[in-house]
Amino acid sequence: MDTIDFSGLKAMYVNCTLKRTPEISHTQGLMDVSIKIMEKEGVQVSQLRLVDYDVASGVYPDMTEYSWKKDDWPRLFKDIFDADILVIGTPIWLGEKSSVAQMLIERLYSMSGEKNKKGQYLYYGKVGGCIITGNEDGVKHCAMGLLYSLQHIGYSVPPQADCGWLGEVGPGPSYLDKESNAAENDFTNRNTTFMTYNLMHLAKLLKENNGYPAYGNSRKDWDNGVRWKFENPEYR
């Protein structure tokens, strides 16, 4: 079987658990499965728990400019943006992604108006996915919101870009609890593996081709009057 060299890639995993380090995070348990695959494939992996930092609420790049006394987001963003792949991990609470995950999306959005060297929106050429855990329904619902948000701000989303694990509905064992036997769940293990490789494949394709061509999608060119093949119906 042919192998592919992914060693030039960087990935950032952001755990949006509500638990601060060193509390056990079941979401981290499933994230670790994906992380180990990437590390074995030579990807440079970084990770952080957003709740461990003083990240201000808001949709501007630095909220200390808007009355907040402290905001760790500017320095965290540098590490997140440095990665070719962003994987968001979140638990499910009341059928939704965590409030920390929503904050992450809002702070990513705060940078989405910036441009790259081609005049495209900043996240063009980056790849995103998500990992979700819980013991109630909602994996697909949470993934739908996260993946839509990522692609809306410019991240590229490959096929099968999400994975998750759900225990029995209602109170019960979570992912890392031995009685859940989650580590042996073939459906979750398969989806987690497929997601991980799909993220790496797309990131490698984009990186080797210097992202997307700027033809037809450069905000800088549009603002300068370039319209490519667009024609305003009013002037036909």
PDB file of C-alpha atoms in Angstrom:
ATOM      1  CA  MET A   1       0.000   0.000   0.000  1.00  0.00           C
ATOM      2  CA  ASP A   2       1.341   3.410  -0.973  1.00  0.00           C
ATOM      3  CA  THR A   3       2.014   5.872   1.831  1.00  0.00           C
ATOM      4  CA  ILE A   4       1.651   9.646   1.751  1.00  0.00           C
ATOM      5  CA  ASP A   5       4.013  12.105   3.388  1.00  0.00           C
ATOM      6  CA  PHE A   6       2.049  14.432   5.669  1.00  0.00           C
ATOM      7  CA  SER A   7       5.106  15.598   7.612  1.00  0.00           C
ATOM      8  CA  GLY A   8       4.954  19.178   6.344  1.00  0.00           C
ATOM      9  CA  LEU A   9       1.558  19.817   7.931  1.00  0.00           C
ATOM     10  CA  LYS A  10       0.643  21.470  11.214  1.00  0.00           C
ATOM     11  CA  ALA A  11      -2.578  20.814  13.130  1.00  0.00           C
ATOM     12  CA  MET A  12      -4.172  22.584  16.077  1.00  0.00           C
ATOM     13  CA  TYR A  13      -6.722  20.813  18.277  1.00  0.00           C
ATOM     14  CA  VAL A  14      -8.810  23.134  20.444  1.00  0.00           C
ATOM     15  CA  ASN A  15     -10.715  21.363  23.215  1.00  0.00           C
ATOM     16  CA  CYS A  16     -13.814  23.345  24.120  1.00  0.00           C
ATOM     17  CA  THR A  17     -14.620  21.363  27.236  1.00  0.00           C
ATOM     18  CA  LEU A  18     -16.042  23.303  30.187  1.00  0.00           C
ATOM     19  CA  LYS A  19     -13.458  21.661  32.463  1.00  0.00           C
ATOM     20  CA  ARG A  20     -10.185  23.373  33.186  1.00  0.00           C
ATOM     21  CA  THR A  21      -6.918  21.434  33.206  1.00  0.00           C
ATOM     22  CA  PRO A  22      -6.214  18.977  34.867  1.00  0.00           C
ATOM     23  CA  GLU A  23      -9.841  17.779  35.096  1.00  0.00           C
ATOM     24  CA  ILE A  24     -10.572  14.742  32.931  1.00  0.00           C
ATOM     25  CA  SER A  25     -12.159  15.636  29.605  1.00  0.00           C
ATOM     26  CA  HIS A  26     -14.032  12.883  27.754  1.00  0.00           C
ATOM     27  CA  THR A  27     -13.849  15.006  24.612  1.00  0.00           C
ATOM     28  CA  GLN A  28     -10.061  14.953  24.981  1.00  0.00           C
ATOM     29  CA  GLY A  29     -10.217  11.164  25.057  1.00  0.00           C
ATOM     30  CA  LEU A  30     -11.646  10.991  21.548  1.00  0.00           C
ATOM     31  CA  MET A  31      -9.479  13.867  20.342  1.00  0.00           C
ATOM     32  CA  ASP A  32      -6.436  11.854  21.423  1.00  0.00           C
ATOM     33  CA  VAL A  33      -7.391   9.078  18.989  1.00  0.00           C
ATOM     34  CA  SER A  34      -7.201  11.535  16.091  1.00  0.00           C
ATOM     35  CA  ILE A  35      -4.108  13.258  17.479  1.00  0.00           C
ATOM     36  CA  LYS A  36      -2.197   9.961  17.689  1.00  0.00           C
ATOM     37  CA  ILE A  37      -2.949   9.203  14.036  1.00  0.00           C
ATOM     38  CA  MET A  38      -1.673  12.601  12.927  1.00  0.00           C
ATOM     39  CA  GLU A  39       1.453  12.331  15.062  1.00  0.00           C
ATOM     40  CA  LYS A  40       2.208   8.868  13.645  1.00  0.00           C
ATOM     41  CA  GLU A  41       1.858  10.376  10.165  1.00  0.00           C
ATOM     42  CA  GLY A  42       4.435  13.050  10.991  1.00  0.00           C
ATOM     43  CA  VAL A  43       2.052  15.988  11.413  1.00  0.00           C
ATOM     44  CA  GLN A  44       3.187  18.627  13.915  1.00  0.00           C
ATOM     45  CA  VAL A  45       0.325  18.714  16.414  1.00  0.00           C
ATOM     46  CA  SER A  46      -0.468  21.428  18.971  1.00  0.00           C
ATOM     47  CA  GLN A  47      -3.445  21.569  21.297  1.00  0.00           C
ATOM     48  CA  LEU A  48      -5.055  23.770  23.901  1.00  0.00           C
ATOM     49  CA  ARG A  49      -8.075  23.979  26.191  1.00  0.00           C
ATOM     50  CA  LEU A  50      -9.700  27.303  25.547  1.00  0.00           C
ATOM     51  CA  VAL A  51     -11.249  27.459  29.026  1.00  0.00           C
ATOM     52  CA  ASP A  52      -7.757  27.556  30.563  1.00  0.00           C
ATOM     53  CA  TYR A  53      -7.242  31.051  29.137  1.00  0.00           C
ATOM     54  CA  ASP A  54      -8.778  34.470  29.708  1.00  0.00           C
ATOM     55  CA  VAL A  55     -10.522  34.823  26.373  1.00  0.00           C
ATOM     56  CA  ALA A  56     -12.915  37.743  26.285  1.00  0.00           C
ATOM     57  CA  SER A  57     -16.364  37.571  24.734  1.00  0.00           C
ATOM     58  CA  GLY A  58     -16.786  39.555  21.551  1.00  0.00           C
ATOM     59  CA  VAL A  59     -16.310  39.664  17.800  1.00  0.00           C
ATOM     60  CA  TYR A  60     -13.281  41.951  17.522  1.00  0.00           C
ATOM     61  CA  PRO A  61      -9.627  40.856  17.238  1.00  0.00           C
ATOM     62  CA  ASP A  62      -8.586  42.331  20.595  1.00  0.00           C
ATOM     63  CA  MET A  63     -11.322  42.988  23.134  1.00  0.00           C
ATOM     64  CA  THR A  64      -9.023  45.036  25.393  1.00  0.00           C
ATOM     65  CA  GLU A  65      -9.784  47.783  22.879  1.00  0.00           C
ATOM     66  CA  TYR A  66     -13.449  47.417  23.859  1.00  0.00           C
ATOM     67  CA  SER A  67     -13.373  47.771  27.666  1.00  0.00           C
ATOM     68  CA  TRP A  68     -12.097  44.274  28.562  1.00  0.00           C
ATOM     69  CA  LYS A  69      -9.132  44.335  30.957  1.00  0.00           C
ATOM     70  CA  LYS A  70      -7.573  41.149  29.569  1.00  0.00           C
ATOM     71  CA  ASP A  71      -7.882  39.107  26.398  1.00  0.00           C
ATOM     72  CA  ASP A  72      -5.649  36.118  25.611  1.00  0.00           C
ATOM     73  CA  TRP A  73      -7.193  35.688  22.176  1.00  0.00           C
ATOM     74  CA  PRO A  74      -4.607  37.666  20.133  1.00  0.00           C
ATOM     75  CA  ARG A  75      -1.745  35.379  21.185  1.00  0.00           C
ATOM     76  CA  LEU A  76      -3.835  32.200  20.955  1.00  0.00           C
ATOM     77  CA  PHE A  77      -4.940  33.179  17.470  1.00  0.00           C
ATOM     78  CA  LYS A  78      -1.333  33.277  16.275  1.00  0.00           C
ATOM     79  CA  ASP A  79      -0.918  29.599  17.192  1.00  0.00           C
ATOM     80  CA  ILE A  80      -4.285  28.617  15.735  1.00  0.00           C
ATOM     81  CA  PHE A  81      -3.674  30.452  12.486  1.00  0.00           C
ATOM     82  CA  ASP A  82      -0.189  28.977  12.161  1.00  0.00           C
ATOM     83  CA  ALA A  83      -1.762  25.533  11.716  1.00  0.00           C
ATOM     84  CA  ASP A  84      -2.918  24.140   8.388  1.00  0.00           C
ATOM     85  CA  ILE A  85      -5.661  22.147  10.131  1.00  0.00           C
ATOM     86  CA  LEU A  86      -8.008  23.225  12.924  1.00  0.00           C
ATOM     87  CA  VAL A  87      -9.974  20.572  14.801  1.00  0.00           C
ATOM     88  CA  ILE A  88     -12.578  21.776  17.288  1.00  0.00           C
ATOM     89  CA  GLY A  89     -13.553  19.382  20.060  1.00  0.00           C
ATOM     90  CA  THR A  90     -16.693  19.937  22.100  1.00  0.00           C
ATOM     91  CA  PRO A  91     -18.997  18.115  24.478  1.00  0.00           C
ATOM     92  CA  ILE A  92     -22.755  18.262  24.028  1.00  0.00           C
ATOM     93  CA  TRP A  93     -24.774  20.153  26.626  1.00  0.00           C
ATOM     94  CA  LEU A  94     -28.561  20.392  26.271  1.00  0.00           C
ATOM     95  CA  GLY A  95     -28.225  19.207  22.687  1.00  0.00           C
ATOM     96  CA  GLU A  96     -25.797  21.967  21.711  1.00  0.00           C
ATOM     97  CA  LYS A  97     -22.062  22.532  21.420  1.00  0.00           C
ATOM     98  CA  SER A  98     -20.508  24.029  24.537  1.00  0.00           C
ATOM     99  CA  SER A  99     -20.555  27.739  25.264  1.00  0.00           C
ATOM    100  CA  VAL A 100     -16.758  27.635  24.975  1.00  0.00           C
ATOM    101  CA  ALA A 101     -17.040  26.271  21.428  1.00  0.00           C
ATOM    102  CA  GLN A 102     -19.437  29.072  20.545  1.00  0.00           C
ATOM    103  CA  MET A 103     -16.964  31.588  21.945  1.00  0.00           C
ATOM    104  CA  LEU A 104     -14.211  30.060  19.809  1.00  0.00           C
ATOM    105  CA  ILE A 105     -16.346  30.426  16.692  1.00  0.00           C
ATOM    106  CA  GLU A 106     -17.100  34.059  17.560  1.00  0.00           C
ATOM    107  CA  ARG A 107     -13.443  34.866  18.095  1.00  0.00           C
ATOM    108  CA  LEU A 108     -12.443  33.123  14.855  1.00  0.00           C
ATOM    109  CA  TYR A 109     -15.115  35.206  13.168  1.00  0.00           C
ATOM    110  CA  SER A 110     -13.530  38.340  14.594  1.00  0.00           C
ATOM    111  CA  MET A 111     -10.543  37.772  12.308  1.00  0.00           C
ATOM    112  CA  SER A 112     -12.496  36.727   9.218  1.00  0.00           C
ATOM    113  CA  GLY A 113     -12.495  40.179   7.658  1.00  0.00           C
ATOM    114  CA  GLU A 114      -8.692  40.183   7.396  1.00  0.00           C
ATOM    115  CA  LYS A 115      -7.040  39.312   4.062  1.00  0.00           C
ATOM    116  CA  ASN A 116      -4.174  37.108   2.971  1.00  0.00           C
ATOM    117  CA  LYS A 117      -1.451  38.112   0.493  1.00  0.00           C
ATOM    118  CA  LYS A 118      -3.722  37.278  -2.443  1.00  0.00           C
ATOM    119  CA  GLY A 119      -6.439  39.575  -1.168  1.00  0.00           C
ATOM    120  CA  GLN A 120      -8.614  36.608  -0.215  1.00  0.00           C
ATOM    121  CA  TYR A 121     -10.244  36.271   3.175  1.00  0.00           C
ATOM    122  CA  LEU A 122      -7.728  35.166   5.773  1.00  0.00           C
ATOM    123  CA  TYR A 123      -8.729  31.534   6.341  1.00  0.00           C
ATOM    124  CA  TYR A 124      -8.616  30.532   2.660  1.00  0.00           C
ATOM    125  CA  GLY A 125      -6.354  27.490   2.363  1.00  0.00           C
ATOM    126  CA  LYS A 126      -6.975  26.301   5.941  1.00  0.00           C
ATOM    127  CA  VAL A 127      -8.859  23.071   6.706  1.00  0.00           C
ATOM    128  CA  GLY A 128     -11.325  22.472   9.539  1.00  0.00           C
ATOM    129  CA  GLY A 129     -13.109  19.602  11.275  1.00  0.00           C
ATOM    130  CA  CYS A 130     -14.740  18.744  14.600  1.00  0.00           C
ATOM    131  CA  ILE A 131     -14.903  16.048  17.268  1.00  0.00           C
ATOM    132  CA  ILE A 132     -17.944  15.751  19.532  1.00  0.00           C
ATOM    133  CA  THR A 133     -18.793  13.644  22.585  1.00  0.00           C
ATOM    134  CA  GLY A 134     -21.764  13.266  24.873  1.00  0.00           C
ATOM    135  CA  ASN A 135     -24.313  10.865  26.306  1.00  0.00           C
ATOM    136  CA  GLU A 136     -27.307  12.357  24.561  1.00  0.00           C
ATOM    137  CA  ASP A 137     -28.287  12.958  20.944  1.00  0.00           C
ATOM    138  CA  GLY A 138     -26.751  15.814  18.987  1.00  0.00           C
ATOM    139  CA  VAL A 139     -23.474  14.905  17.251  1.00  0.00           C
ATOM    140  CA  LYS A 140     -24.740  15.732  13.770  1.00  0.00           C
ATOM    141  CA  HIS A 141     -26.551  18.845  14.975  1.00  0.00           C
ATOM    142  CA  CYS A 142     -23.438  20.221  16.685  1.00  0.00           C
ATOM    143  CA  ALA A 143     -21.204  19.271  13.744  1.00  0.00           C
ATOM    144  CA  MET A 144     -23.587  20.987  11.345  1.00  0.00           C
ATOM    145  CA  GLY A 145     -23.247  24.304  13.169  1.00  0.00           C
ATOM    146  CA  LEU A 146     -19.494  24.087  13.653  1.00  0.00           C
ATOM    147  CA  LEU A 147     -18.657  23.019  10.107  1.00  0.00           C
ATOM    148  CA  TYR A 148     -20.978  25.608   8.593  1.00  0.00           C
ATOM    149  CA  SER A 149     -19.327  28.328  10.685  1.00  0.00           C
ATOM    150  CA  LEU A 150     -15.834  27.208   9.696  1.00  0.00           C
ATOM    151  CA  GLN A 151     -16.567  27.126   5.977  1.00  0.00           C
ATOM    152  CA  HIS A 152     -18.443  30.415   6.160  1.00  0.00           C
ATOM    153  CA  ILE A 153     -15.365  32.255   7.419  1.00  0.00           C
ATOM    154  CA  GLY A 154     -13.080  30.583   4.866  1.00  0.00           C
ATOM    155  CA  TYR A 155     -11.978  27.192   6.164  1.00  0.00           C
ATOM    156  CA  SER A 156     -12.251  24.263   3.761  1.00  0.00           C
ATOM    157  CA  VAL A 157     -14.236  21.254   4.944  1.00  0.00           C
ATOM    158  CA  PRO A 158     -13.461  17.848   3.404  1.00  0.00           C
ATOM    159  CA  PRO A 159     -15.833  14.860   3.217  1.00  0.00           C
ATOM    160  CA  GLN A 160     -16.512  13.182   6.570  1.00  0.00           C
ATOM    161  CA  ALA A 161     -15.042  16.107   8.513  1.00  0.00           C
ATOM    162  CA  ASP A 162     -16.686  15.204  11.815  1.00  0.00           C
ATOM    163  CA  CYS A 163     -16.728  12.316  14.231  1.00  0.00           C
ATOM    164  CA  GLY A 164     -18.266  11.687  17.605  1.00  0.00           C
ATOM    165  CA  TRP A 165     -19.321   9.305  20.321  1.00  0.00           C
ATOM    166  CA  LEU A 166     -22.633   9.120  22.151  1.00  0.00           C
ATOM    167  CA  GLY A 167     -23.394   6.987  25.153  1.00  0.00           C
ATOM    168  CA  GLU A 168     -26.788   5.763  26.196  1.00  0.00           C
ATOM    169  CA  VAL A 169     -29.347   8.570  26.212  1.00  0.00           C
ATOM    170  CA  GLY A 170     -29.624  10.109  29.670  1.00  0.00           C
ATOM    171  CA  PRO A 171     -27.253   9.788  32.632  1.00  0.00           C
ATOM    172  CA  GLY A 172     -24.663   7.133  31.955  1.00  0.00           C
ATOM    173  CA  PRO A 173     -21.036   6.384  31.175  1.00  0.00           C
ATOM    174  CA  SER A 174     -19.043   8.908  29.139  1.00  0.00           C
ATOM    175  CA  TYR A 175     -16.312   8.255  26.582  1.00  0.00           C
ATOM    176  CA  LEU A 176     -13.401   7.553  28.944  1.00  0.00           C
ATOM    177  CA  ASP A 177     -15.451   5.543  31.477  1.00  0.00           C
ATOM    178  CA  LYS A 178     -14.432   1.861  31.220  1.00  0.00           C
ATOM    179  CA  GLU A 179     -18.023   0.660  31.314  1.00  0.00           C
ATOM    180  CA  SER A 180     -18.824   2.610  28.154  1.00  0.00           C
ATOM    181  CA  ASN A 181     -16.441   0.429  26.076  1.00  0.00           C
ATOM    182  CA  ALA A 182     -16.263   3.455  23.762  1.00  0.00           C
ATOM    183  CA  ALA A 183     -12.662   2.790  22.747  1.00  0.00           C
ATOM    184  CA  GLU A 184     -13.843  -0.426  21.052  1.00  0.00           C
ATOM    185  CA  ASN A 185     -16.709   1.180  19.143  1.00  0.00           C
ATOM    186  CA  ASP A 186     -15.962   0.386  15.499  1.00  0.00           C
ATOM    187  CA  PHE A 187     -18.285   3.074  14.097  1.00  0.00           C
ATOM    188  CA  THR A 188     -16.611   5.830  16.110  1.00  0.00           C
ATOM    189  CA  ASN A 189     -13.104   4.525  15.459  1.00  0.00           C
ATOM    190  CA  ARG A 190     -13.750   4.278  11.722  1.00  0.00           C
ATOM    191  CA  ASN A 191     -15.262   7.764  11.459  1.00  0.00           C
ATOM    192  CA  THR A 192     -12.500   9.283  13.586  1.00  0.00           C
ATOM    193  CA  THR A 193      -9.853   7.686  11.380  1.00  0.00           C
ATOM    194  CA  PHE A 194     -11.550   8.708   8.127  1.00  0.00           C
ATOM    195  CA  MET A 195     -12.024  12.268   9.389  1.00  0.00           C
ATOM    196  CA  THR A 196      -8.386  12.546  10.406  1.00  0.00           C
ATOM    197  CA  TYR A 197      -7.060  11.356   7.062  1.00  0.00           C
ATOM    198  CA  ASN A 198      -9.514  13.463   5.066  1.00  0.00           C
ATOM    199  CA  LEU A 199      -8.346  16.562   6.938  1.00  0.00           C
ATOM    200  CA  MET A 200      -4.724  15.713   6.201  1.00  0.00           C
ATOM    201  CA  HIS A 201      -5.383  14.933   2.534  1.00  0.00           C
ATOM    202  CA  LEU A 202      -7.166  18.224   1.885  1.00  0.00           C
ATOM    203  CA  ALA A 203      -4.636  20.244   3.863  1.00  0.00           C
ATOM    204  CA  LYS A 204      -1.784  18.664   1.888  1.00  0.00           C
ATOM    205  CA  LEU A 205      -3.500  19.384  -1.439  1.00  0.00           C
ATOM    206  CA  LEU A 206      -4.097  23.013  -0.510  1.00  0.00           C
ATOM    207  CA  LYS A 207      -0.626  23.580   0.914  1.00  0.00           C
ATOM    208  CA  GLU A 208       1.108  22.082  -2.103  1.00  0.00           C
ATOM    209  CA  ASN A 209      -0.928  24.336  -4.375  1.00  0.00           C
ATOM    210  CA  ASN A 210      -0.501  27.491  -2.287  1.00  0.00           C
ATOM    211  CA  GLY A 211      -4.175  27.509  -1.299  1.00  0.00           C
ATOM    212  CA  TYR A 212      -6.869  28.533  -3.742  1.00  0.00           C
ATOM    213  CA  PRO A 213      -6.227  30.575  -6.892  1.00  0.00           C
ATOM    214  CA  ALA A 214      -7.282  34.189  -6.362  1.00  0.00           C
ATOM    215  CA  TYR A 215      -9.241  34.200  -9.619  1.00  0.00           C
ATOM    216  CA  GLY A 216     -12.858  34.982  -8.808  1.00  0.00           C
ATOM    217  CA  ASN A 217     -12.540  35.228  -5.022  1.00  0.00           C
ATOM    218  CA  SER A 218     -10.186  38.091  -4.154  1.00  0.00           C
ATOM    219  CA  ARG A 219     -11.848  40.772  -2.066  1.00  0.00           C
ATOM    220  CA  LYS A 220      -8.951  43.086  -2.899  1.00  0.00           C
ATOM    221  CA  ASP A 221      -9.545  42.667  -6.645  1.00  0.00           C
ATOM    222  CA  TRP A 222     -13.305  43.097  -6.245  1.00  0.00           C
ATOM    223  CA  ASP A 223     -12.824  46.342  -4.343  1.00  0.00           C
ATOM    224  CA  ASN A 224     -10.522  47.500  -7.158  1.00  0.00           C
ATOM    225  CA  GLY A 225     -13.255  46.937  -9.714  1.00  0.00           C
ATOM    226  CA  VAL A 226     -12.358  43.490 -11.066  1.00  0.00           C
ATOM    227  CA  ARG A 227     -15.491  41.461 -11.849  1.00  0.00           C
ATOM    228  CA  TRP A 228     -14.105  38.447 -13.796  1.00  0.00           C
ATOM    229  CA  LYS A 229     -17.111  37.002 -15.686  1.00  0.00           C
ATOM    230  CA  PHE A 230     -19.747  38.546 -13.427  1.00  0.00           C
ATOM    231  CA  GLU A 231     -22.217  40.797 -15.191  1.00  0.00           C
ATOM    232  CA  ASN A 232     -24.736  42.935 -13.349  1.00  0.00           C
ATOM    233  CA  PRO A 233     -28.198  42.150 -14.767  1.00  0.00           C
ATOM    234  CA  GLU A 234     -29.062  45.858 -14.702  1.00  0.00           C
ATOM    235  CA  TYR A 235     -26.474  46.559 -17.394  1.00  0.00           C
ATOM    236  CA  ARG A 236     -27.184  43.694 -19.791  1.00  0.00           C
TER     237      ARG A 236
END
